[in-house]
Amino acid sequence: MKKAGNLNKGGDIPICCNSCGKSLKVENGILKEDAFEATKEWGYFSKRDMEIHHFNLCEECYDKMIGSFIIPVEVRKKLEAL
Ligand SMILES: [Zn+2]
């Protein structure tokens, strides 16, 4: 389970997939549907220095995104569920 982010503490404010706008299930601030969450703090060597970007993608949109990669994502299997 993942925390849904600081803005949603205690609330049931839906988190949306940034790509398709579908809302992801949140109960008590906990994301109940697995989704791809990305946070990137851009640094000095980028044009976005000092910016923090964050977005969520539902599993479908994640599949579409990685489907457009020339080099596939590295996939490792977990030996045991945590
Ligand atoms: Zn989506």
Coordinates of N, CA and C and ligand atoms in Angstrom, one line a residue:
M1 N 0.8 -1.2 0.0 CA 0.0 0.0 0.0 C 0.9 1.3 0.0
K2 N 0.4 2.2 -0.7 CA 1.1 3.5 -0.8 C 0.4 4.6 -0.2
K3 N 1.0 5.5 0.4 CA 0.4 6.8 0.8 C 0.1 7.6 -0.4
A4 N -1.0 8.2 -0.4 CA -1.5 8.9 -1.6 C -1.0 10.3 -1.7
G5 N -0.1 10.8 -0.9 CA 0.5 12.1 -1.0 C -0.1 13.0 0.0
N6 N 0.7 14.1 0.2 CA 0.4 15.0 1.4 C -1.0 15.7 1.2
L7 N -1.4 16.0 0.0 CA -2.6 16.7 -0.1 C -3.9 15.9 0.2
N8 N -3.7 14.6 0.3 CA -4.9 13.8 0.5 C -5.0 13.2 1.9
K9 N -4.3 13.7 2.8 CA -4.3 13.1 4.2 C -5.7 13.0 4.8
G10 N -6.1 11.8 5.1 CA -7.3 11.6 5.7 C -8.6 11.8 4.8
G11 N -8.4 12.3 3.6 CA -9.5 12.5 2.8 C -9.7 11.4 1.8
D12 N -10.8 11.4 1.1 CA -11.1 10.5 0.0 C -11.0 11.3 -1.4
I13 N -10.2 12.2 -1.4 CA -10.1 13.0 -2.7 C -9.4 12.1 -3.7
P14 N -10.1 11.9 -4.8 CA -9.6 11.0 -5.8 C -8.3 11.4 -6.4
I15 N -7.4 10.5 -6.7 CA -6.2 10.7 -7.4 C -6.5 10.3 -8.8
C16 N -6.1 11.1 -9.8 CA -6.4 10.8 -11.1 C -5.2 10.4 -11.9
C17 N -5.4 9.5 -12.9 CA -4.3 9.2 -13.8 C -4.1 10.5 -14.6
N18 N -2.9 10.9 -14.7 CA -2.6 12.2 -15.4 C -2.8 12.0 -16.9
S19 N -2.7 10.8 -17.4 CA -2.8 10.6 -18.8 C -4.3 10.5 -19.3
C20 N -5.1 9.7 -18.7 CA -6.5 9.5 -19.2 C -7.5 10.1 -18.2
G21 N -7.1 10.6 -17.1 CA -8.0 11.3 -16.2 C -8.9 10.4 -15.3
K22 N -8.7 9.1 -15.5 CA -9.4 8.1 -14.7 C -9.0 8.3 -13.2
S23 N -10.0 8.3 -12.3 CA -9.7 8.4 -10.9 C -9.3 7.0 -10.3
L24 N -8.3 7.1 -9.5 CA -7.9 5.9 -8.8 C -8.5 5.8 -7.4
K25 N -8.7 4.5 -7.0 CA -9.4 4.3 -5.7 C -8.5 4.8 -4.6
V26 N -9.1 5.7 -3.8 CA -8.4 6.1 -2.6 C -9.3 5.9 -1.4
E27 N -8.8 5.3 -0.3 CA -9.6 5.2 0.9 C -8.7 5.6 2.0
N28 N -9.2 6.6 2.8 CA -8.5 7.2 3.9 C -7.1 7.6 3.5
G29 N -7.0 8.2 2.4 CA -5.7 8.7 1.9 C -4.7 7.6 1.4
I30 N -5.2 6.4 1.3 CA -4.3 5.3 0.9 C -4.8 4.9 -0.5
L31 N -3.9 4.8 -1.4 CA -4.2 4.4 -2.8 C -4.4 2.9 -2.8
K32 N -5.7 2.5 -3.2 CA -6.1 1.1 -3.1 C -6.0 0.4 -4.5
E33 N -5.6 1.1 -5.5 CA -5.4 0.6 -6.8 C -4.0 0.8 -7.2
D34 N -3.3 -0.1 -7.7 CA -1.9 0.1 -8.0 C -1.8 1.0 -9.2
A35 N -0.9 1.9 -9.1 CA -0.7 2.9 -10.2 C 0.8 3.2 -10.2
F36 N 1.2 3.8 -11.3 CA 2.6 4.2 -11.4 C 2.7 5.7 -10.9
E37 N 3.5 5.9 -10.0 CA 3.7 7.2 -9.4 C 5.1 7.7 -9.7
A38 N 5.3 8.8 -10.2 CA 6.6 9.3 -10.5 C 6.8 10.7 -9.9
T39 N 7.9 10.9 -9.3 CA 8.3 12.2 -8.8 C 9.7 12.5 -9.3
K40 N 9.9 13.6 -9.8 CA 11.3 13.9 -10.3 C 11.6 15.3 -9.9
E41 N 12.7 15.4 -9.2 CA 13.3 16.7 -8.8 C 14.4 17.1 -9.8
W42 N 14.1 18.0 -10.7 CA 15.0 18.4 -11.7 C 16.1 19.2 -11.1
G43 N 17.3 19.0 -11.6 CA 18.5 19.6 -11.0 C 19.2 20.6 -11.9
Y44 N 20.3 21.0 -11.5 CA 21.1 22.1 -12.1 C 21.3 21.9 -13.6
F45 N 21.5 20.7 -14.0 CA 21.9 20.4 -15.4 C 20.7 20.3 -16.3
S46 N 19.6 20.6 -15.8 CA 18.4 20.6 -16.7 C 17.8 22.0 -16.9
K47 N 16.9 22.1 -17.8 CA 16.3 23.4 -18.0 C 15.2 23.6 -16.9
R48 N 15.0 22.6 -16.1 CA 13.9 22.7 -15.1 C 14.4 22.7 -13.7
D49 N 15.6 23.3 -13.6 CA 16.3 23.3 -12.3 C 15.3 23.9 -11.2
M50 N 15.3 23.2 -10.1 CA 14.4 23.6 -9.0 C 13.0 23.2 -9.1
E51 N 12.6 22.6 -10.2 CA 11.2 22.1 -10.3 C 11.1 20.7 -9.9
I52 N 9.9 20.4 -9.2 CA 9.6 19.0 -8.8 C 8.4 18.6 -9.6
H53 N 8.5 17.6 -10.4 CA 7.4 17.1 -11.2 C 6.8 15.8 -10.6
H54 N 5.5 15.7 -10.6 CA 4.9 14.5 -10.0 C 3.7 14.2 -10.9
F55 N 3.6 12.9 -11.2 CA 2.4 12.5 -11.9 C 2.1 11.0 -11.6
N56 N 0.8 10.6 -11.8 CA 0.4 9.3 -11.6 C -0.1 8.7 -13.0
L57 N 0.1 7.5 -13.2 CA -0.5 6.8 -14.4 C -1.2 5.5 -13.9
C58 N -2.4 5.3 -14.5 CA -3.0 4.0 -14.2 C -2.3 2.9 -14.9
E59 N -2.6 1.7 -14.6 CA -1.8 0.6 -15.2 C -1.9 0.6 -16.7
E60 N -3.1 0.9 -17.2 CA -3.3 0.9 -18.7 C -2.4 1.9 -19.4
C61 N -2.4 3.1 -18.8 CA -1.6 4.2 -19.4 C -0.1 3.9 -19.2
Y62 N 0.3 3.3 -18.1 CA 1.6 2.9 -17.9 C 2.1 1.9 -19.0
D63 N 1.2 1.0 -19.3 CA 1.5 0.0 -20.4 C 1.7 0.7 -21.7
K64 N 0.8 1.7 -22.0 CA 0.9 2.5 -23.2 C 2.2 3.2 -23.3
M65 N 2.6 3.8 -22.2 CA 3.8 4.6 -22.1 C 5.1 3.7 -22.4
I66 N 5.1 2.6 -21.7 CA 6.3 1.7 -21.8 C 6.3 1.0 -23.2
G67 N 5.1 0.9 -23.8 CA 4.9 0.3 -25.1 C 5.6 1.2 -26.2
S68 N 5.8 2.5 -25.9 CA 6.4 3.4 -26.8 C 7.9 3.4 -26.7
F69 N 8.4 2.7 -25.7 CA 9.9 2.8 -25.5 C 10.6 1.9 -26.6
I70 N 11.7 2.4 -27.0 CA 12.5 1.5 -28.0 C 13.2 0.4 -27.2
I71 N 13.7 0.8 -26.0 CA 14.3 -0.2 -25.2 C 13.3 -0.5 -24.1
P72 N 13.0 -1.8 -23.9 CA 11.9 -2.1 -22.9 C 12.4 -1.8 -21.5
V73 N 11.4 -1.7 -20.6 CA 11.8 -1.5 -19.2 C 12.5 -2.7 -18.7
E74 N 13.3 -2.5 -17.7 CA 13.9 -3.6 -17.0 C 12.9 -4.2 -16.0
V75 N 12.6 -5.5 -16.1 CA 11.6 -6.1 -15.3 C 12.4 -7.2 -14.4
R76 N 12.2 -7.0 -13.1 CA 12.8 -8.0 -12.2 C 11.6 -8.6 -11.4
K77 N 11.7 -9.9 -11.2 CA 10.6 -10.5 -10.4 C 11.1 -10.5 -8.9
K78 N 10.1 -10.1 -8.1 CA 10.4 -10.2 -6.7 C 10.3 -11.7 -6.2
L79 N 11.2 -12.1 -5.4 CA 11.2 -13.5 -5.0 C 10.1 -13.7 -4.0
E80 N 9.8 -12.7 -3.2 CA 8.7 -12.9 -2.3 C 8.0 -11.6 -2.1
A81 N 6.7 -11.7 -1.9 CA 5.9 -10.4 -1.7 C 6.2 -9.9 -0.3
L82 N 6.4 -8.6 -0.2 CA 6.7 -8.0 1.1 C 5.4 -7.7 1.8
Ligands
ZN1 ZN -4.8 6.2 -17.3

